[in-house]
PDB file of C-alpha atoms in Angstrom:
ATOM      1  CA  VAL A  54      -0.065  -0.113   0.167  1.00 80.00           C
ATOM      2  CA  GLU A  55       1.519   3.392  -0.853  1.00 85.00           C
ATOM      3  CA  PHE A  56       1.013   5.279   2.200  1.00 84.00           C
ATOM      4  CA  GLY A  57       0.756   8.657   0.276  1.00 86.00           C
ATOM      5  CA  GLU A  58      -2.452   7.052  -1.707  1.00 90.00           C
ATOM      6  CA  VAL A  59      -4.278   5.885   1.517  1.00 92.00           C
ATOM      7  CA  VAL A  60      -3.679   9.770   3.242  1.00 92.00           C
ATOM      8  CA  ALA A  61      -4.897  11.032   0.075  1.00 92.00           C
ATOM      9  CA  ALA A  62      -8.420   8.921   0.218  1.00 94.00           C
ATOM     10  CA  ALA A  63      -8.571   9.608   3.924  1.00 94.00           C
ATOM     11  CA  LEU A  64      -8.110  13.575   3.081  1.00 94.00           C
ATOM     12  CA  GLU A  65     -11.113  13.069   0.344  1.00 94.00           C
ATOM     13  CA  ARG A  66     -13.419  11.421   3.113  1.00 92.00           C
ATOM     14  CA  ALA A  67     -12.474  13.804   6.129  1.00 89.00           C
ATOM     15  CA  PRO A  68     -14.406  16.994   7.119  1.00 87.00           C
ATOM     16  CA  SER A  69     -13.157  19.799   4.509  1.00 87.00           C
ATOM     17  CA  PRO A  70     -10.659  22.294   6.660  1.00 86.00           C
ATOM     18  CA  GLY A  71     -11.928  25.903   6.998  1.00 85.00           C
ATOM     19  CA  PRO A  72     -10.101  28.460   4.701  1.00 91.00           C
ATOM     20  CA  GLY A  73      -7.923  29.331   7.519  1.00 91.00           C
ATOM     21  CA  PHE A  74      -6.452  25.905   7.860  1.00 93.00           C
ATOM     22  CA  GLU A  75      -3.745  23.858   6.238  1.00 94.00           C
ATOM     23  CA  ILE A  76      -3.180  20.186   6.229  1.00 94.00           C
ATOM     24  CA  VAL A  77       0.511  19.207   5.344  1.00 95.00           C
ATOM     25  CA  VAL A  78       1.399  15.841   4.193  1.00 94.00           C
ATOM     26  CA  GLY A  79       5.079  14.766   4.405  1.00 90.00           C
ATOM     27  CA  VAL A  80       7.263  13.536   1.694  1.00 84.00           C
ATOM     28  CA  GLY A  81       8.800  10.506   0.824  1.00 79.00           C
ATOM     29  CA  LEU A  82       5.970   8.633   2.269  1.00 77.00           C
ATOM     30  CA  PRO A  83       6.467   5.009   2.852  1.00 82.00           C
ATOM     31  CA  ARG A  84       5.111   1.660   1.230  1.00 82.00           C
ATOM     32  CA  VAL A  85       3.431  -0.404   3.936  1.00 81.00           C
ATOM     33  CA  HIS A  86       2.022  -4.159   3.737  1.00 82.00           C
ATOM     34  CA  THR A  87      -1.157  -3.765   5.430  1.00 86.00           C
ATOM     35  CA  ASP A  88      -5.040  -3.355   4.977  1.00 90.00           C
ATOM     36  CA  PRO A  89      -5.510  -0.121   2.907  1.00 91.00           C
ATOM     37  CA  VAL A  90      -9.311   0.390   4.271  1.00 93.00           C
ATOM     38  CA  VAL A  91      -7.974   0.209   7.527  1.00 94.00           C
ATOM     39  CA  LEU A  92      -5.111   2.549   7.609  1.00 93.00           C
ATOM     40  CA  GLN A  93      -7.357   4.820   5.714  1.00 94.00           C
ATOM     41  CA  LEU A  94     -10.162   4.920   8.374  1.00 95.00           C
ATOM     42  CA  VAL A  95      -7.373   5.478  10.898  1.00 96.00           C
ATOM     43  CA  PHE A  96      -6.190   8.664   8.859  1.00 96.00           C
ATOM     44  CA  GLN A  97      -9.714   9.728   8.195  1.00 95.00           C
ATOM     45  CA  ASN A  98     -10.720   9.769  11.911  1.00 94.00           C
ATOM     46  CA  LEU A  99      -7.662  11.440  13.178  1.00 95.00           C
ATOM     47  CA  ILE A 100      -7.679  14.305  10.688  1.00 95.00           C
ATOM     48  CA  ALA A 101     -11.316  14.723  11.388  1.00 92.00           C
ATOM     49  CA  ASN A 102     -10.284  14.771  14.967  1.00 91.00           C
ATOM     50  CA  ALA A 103      -7.544  17.476  14.636  1.00 92.00           C
ATOM     51  CA  LEU A 104     -10.308  19.536  12.706  1.00 91.00           C
ATOM     52  CA  ASN A 105     -13.180  19.419  14.811  1.00 87.00           C
ATOM     53  CA  HIS A 106     -11.589  20.038  18.131  1.00 86.00           C
ATOM     54  CA  HIS A 107      -9.347  22.882  17.238  1.00 88.00           C
ATOM     55  CA  ASP A 108      -9.901  25.900  19.541  1.00 88.00           C
ATOM     56  CA  ARG A 109      -9.391  28.325  16.670  1.00 89.00           C
ATOM     57  CA  ASP A 110     -10.599  29.611  13.123  1.00 87.00           C
ATOM     58  CA  SER A 111      -6.894  28.497  11.512  1.00 91.00           C
ATOM     59  CA  GLY A 112      -4.351  26.103  12.288  1.00 94.00           C
ATOM     60  CA  THR A 113      -2.419  23.446  10.847  1.00 96.00           C
ATOM     61  CA  VAL A 114      -2.463  19.614  10.973  1.00 96.00           C
ATOM     62  CA  ARG A 115       0.552  17.554   9.862  1.00 96.00           C
ATOM     63  CA  VAL A 116       0.374  14.092   8.403  1.00 96.00           C
ATOM     64  CA  GLY A 117       3.529  11.966   8.357  1.00 94.00           C
ATOM     65  CA  HIS A 118       5.893   9.665   9.462  1.00 91.00           C
ATOM     66  CA  THR A 119       9.562   8.939  10.873  1.00 89.00           C
ATOM     67  CA  THR A 120      11.508   5.784  11.293  1.00 83.00           C
ATOM     68  CA  ILE A 121      12.609   4.900  14.790  1.00 83.00           C
ATOM     69  CA  ASP A 122      14.694   1.849  15.369  1.00 80.00           C
ATOM     70  CA  GLY A 123      14.049   0.539  11.875  1.00 72.00           C
ATOM     71  CA  GLU A 124      10.005   0.882  12.245  1.00 79.00           C
ATOM     72  CA  CYS A 125       7.783   3.407  10.614  1.00 83.00           C
ATOM     73  CA  GLU A 126       6.057   5.881  13.292  1.00 91.00           C
ATOM     74  CA  PHE A 127       3.165   7.544  11.654  1.00 94.00           C
ATOM     75  CA  PHE A 128       1.582  10.591  13.118  1.00 96.00           C
ATOM     76  CA  VAL A 129      -1.182  13.290  12.894  1.00 97.00           C
ATOM     77  CA  THR A 130      -0.274  16.575  14.732  1.00 96.00           C
ATOM     78  CA  ASP A 131      -2.085  19.472  15.263  1.00 96.00           C
ATOM     79  CA  ASP A 132      -1.741  22.876  16.905  1.00 95.00           C
ATOM     80  CA  GLY A 133      -5.007  23.111  18.718  1.00 92.00           C
ATOM     81  CA  PRO A 134      -5.592  23.175  22.316  1.00 90.00           C
ATOM     82  CA  GLY A 135      -4.023  19.907  23.326  1.00 87.00           C
ATOM     83  CA  ILE A 136      -5.358  17.168  25.261  1.00 86.00           C
ATOM     84  CA  PRO A 137      -4.708  17.089  29.388  1.00 82.00           C
ATOM     85  CA  GLU A 138      -2.596  14.258  29.893  1.00 85.00           C
ATOM     86  CA  ARG A 139      -5.016  12.834  32.713  1.00 81.00           C
ATOM     87  CA  ALA A 140      -7.620  12.691  29.694  1.00 79.00           C
ATOM     88  CA  ARG A 141      -5.449  10.761  27.118  1.00 83.00           C
ATOM     89  CA  GLU A 142      -6.494   7.541  27.973  1.00 81.00           C
ATOM     90  CA  ASP A 143     -10.170   8.210  28.056  1.00 77.00           C
ATOM     91  CA  VAL A 144     -10.525   9.903  24.448  1.00 83.00           C
ATOM     92  CA  PHE A 145      -9.981   6.153  23.168  1.00 80.00           C
ATOM     93  CA  ARG A 146     -13.054   4.847  25.078  1.00 77.00           C
ATOM     94  CA  ILE A 147     -16.229   4.962  23.378  1.00 72.00           C
ATOM     95  CA  PHE A 148     -18.681   8.039  23.552  1.00 65.00           C
ATOM     96  CA  ARG A 149     -15.970   9.717  25.396  1.00 61.00           C
ATOM     97  CA  THR A 150     -15.067  13.232  24.461  1.00 63.00           C
ATOM     98  CA  VAL A 151     -12.767  15.856  26.116  1.00 62.00           C
ATOM     99  CA  GLY A 152     -13.544  19.525  25.849  1.00 56.00           C
ATOM    100  CA  ARG A 153     -12.410  22.759  27.335  1.00 49.00           C
ATOM    101  CA  GLY A 154     -15.654  23.414  29.235  1.00 41.00           C
ATOM    102  CA  GLU A 155     -17.901  23.868  26.096  1.00 43.00           C
ATOM    103  CA  ALA A 156     -20.179  21.164  24.250  1.00 42.00           C
ATOM    104  CA  SER A 157     -17.524  18.921  22.040  1.00 50.00           C
ATOM    105  CA  GLU A 158     -18.612  18.682  18.399  1.00 58.00           C
ATOM    106  CA  GLY A 159     -17.513  15.045  18.136  1.00 60.00           C
ATOM    107  CA  THR A 160     -19.596  11.980  19.142  1.00 67.00           C
ATOM    108  CA  GLY A 161     -16.860   9.970  21.127  1.00 70.00           C
ATOM    109  CA  VAL A 162     -16.623   7.274  18.588  1.00 80.00           C
ATOM    110  CA  GLY A 163     -14.054   8.367  16.134  1.00 84.00           C
ATOM    111  CA  LEU A 164     -10.939   7.687  18.286  1.00 91.00           C
ATOM    112  CA  SER A 165     -12.277   4.336  20.004  1.00 90.00           C
ATOM    113  CA  ILE A 166     -12.514   3.100  16.223  1.00 93.00           C
ATOM    114  CA  VAL A 167      -8.920   4.533  15.483  1.00 94.00           C
ATOM    115  CA  GLN A 168      -7.740   2.383  18.551  1.00 94.00           C
ATOM    116  CA  LYS A 169      -9.754  -0.759  17.612  1.00 94.00           C
ATOM    117  CA  ALA A 170      -8.378  -0.520  13.860  1.00 94.00           C
ATOM    118  CA  ILE A 171      -4.503  -0.112  15.446  1.00 95.00           C
ATOM    119  CA  ASP A 172      -5.192  -3.052  17.697  1.00 93.00           C
ATOM    120  CA  GLY A 173      -6.453  -4.995  15.063  1.00 92.00           C
ATOM    121  CA  LEU A 174      -3.429  -4.345  12.923  1.00 90.00           C
ATOM    122  CA  GLY A 175      -1.217  -5.658  15.607  1.00 90.00           C
ATOM    123  CA  GLY A 176      -0.005  -2.127  16.508  1.00 92.00           C
ATOM    124  CA  LYS A 177      -0.034   0.576  19.167  1.00 94.00           C
ATOM    125  CA  ILE A 178      -1.327   4.170  19.271  1.00 95.00           C
ATOM    126  CA  TRP A 179      -0.650   6.845  21.935  1.00 95.00           C
ATOM    127  CA  ILE A 180      -0.602  10.695  22.382  1.00 94.00           C
ATOM    128  CA  GLU A 181       1.851  13.219  22.736  1.00 94.00           C
ATOM    129  CA  ALA A 182       1.955  16.766  23.454  1.00 91.00           C
ATOM    130  CA  PRO A 183       4.380  18.608  21.119  1.00 88.00           C
ATOM    131  CA  GLU A 184       6.579  21.528  23.145  1.00 86.00           C
ATOM    132  CA  SER A 185       4.534  23.737  20.758  1.00 86.00           C
ATOM    133  CA  GLY A 186       1.446  23.047  21.916  1.00 88.00           C
ATOM    134  CA  GLY A 187      -1.113  20.632  20.125  1.00 93.00           C
ATOM    135  CA  THR A 188      -1.867  16.876  20.135  1.00 94.00           C
ATOM    136  CA  SER A 189       0.057  14.335  18.211  1.00 96.00           C
ATOM    137  CA  PHE A 190      -1.600  11.010  18.011  1.00 96.00           C
ATOM    138  CA  ARG A 191       1.176   8.478  16.918  1.00 97.00           C
ATOM    139  CA  PHE A 192       1.057   4.870  15.923  1.00 95.00           C
ATOM    140  CA  ARG A 193       3.185   1.757  14.794  1.00 93.00           C
ATOM    141  CA  ILE A 194       1.773  -0.935  13.021  1.00 88.00           C
ATOM    142  CA  PRO A 195       3.939  -4.266  12.304  1.00 82.00           C
ATOM    143  CA  HIS A 196       5.113  -4.592   8.488  1.00 69.00           C
ATOM    144  CA  PRO A 197       4.618  -8.335   7.604  1.00 55.00           C
ATOM    145  CA  ALA A 198       6.435  -9.649   4.724  1.00 48.00           C
ATOM    146  CA  ALA A 199       5.485  -9.073   1.398  1.00 47.00           C
ATOM    147  CA  GLY A 200       3.096 -11.901  -0.127  1.00 47.00           C
ATOM    148  CA  THR A 201       1.918 -12.620   3.151  1.00 46.00           C
ATOM    149  CA  ASP A 202      -1.689 -11.735   4.901  1.00 48.00           C
ATOM    150  CA  PRO A 203      -1.083  -8.246   6.507  1.00 44.00           C
ATOM    151  CA  LEU A 204      -4.125  -9.197   8.885  1.00 44.00           C
ATOM    152  CA  SER A 205      -3.290 -12.683   9.520  1.00 45.00           C
ATOM    153  CA  GLY A 206      -4.345 -13.350  13.297  1.00 42.00           C
ATOM    154  CA  HIS A 207      -6.071  -9.665  13.313  1.00 43.00           C
ATOM    155  CA  GLY A 208      -9.488  -8.175  12.590  1.00 45.00           C
ATOM    156  CA  ARG A 209     -10.510  -6.939   9.303  1.00 47.00           C
ATOM    157  CA  ALA A 210     -12.313  -3.902   8.344  1.00 46.00           C
ATOM    158  CA  SER A 211     -15.576  -4.933   8.706  1.00 45.00           C
ATOM    159  CA  ASP A 212     -14.791  -6.262  12.312  1.00 49.00           C
ATOM    160  CA  LEU A 213     -14.144  -2.594  13.496  1.00 47.00           C
ATOM    161  CA  LEU A 214     -17.681  -2.298  14.533  1.00 44.00           C
ATOM    162  CA  GLY A 215     -18.680  -5.541  15.655  1.00 45.00           C
TER     163      GLY A 215
END
């Protein structure tokens, strides 16, 4: 799967950013051997989350990857209000939202789907707080050898809501 193609498809299905928002997609994106539908769902929900929970009418969302210890680590990072450390595990629970004293625009479902999808791929997702502010959702998924079933022993896209 070409990572750039998956991100492009996710951007087509994510909410349109307002005129003051910029979505920056990294260059040199890797090729990964995994379920493209699941990965697209992950990015679509993470990008939508960054846009829906931003606290200003303008901002930047960055999508990309870095290589750490020979593994690809993917990220969606925004410059919004951030998520308090005490609430970082709660955002992955279904029907949970974290607001700043006002009604949240989310349903509390998107990030729970993201976590279930990453778990189903045998990966791990976590939240970091960049020094510059905002939130960075980061995840790693294993890279099965080419020619093998990337979901062997893991869930499929149709299993995410079941």
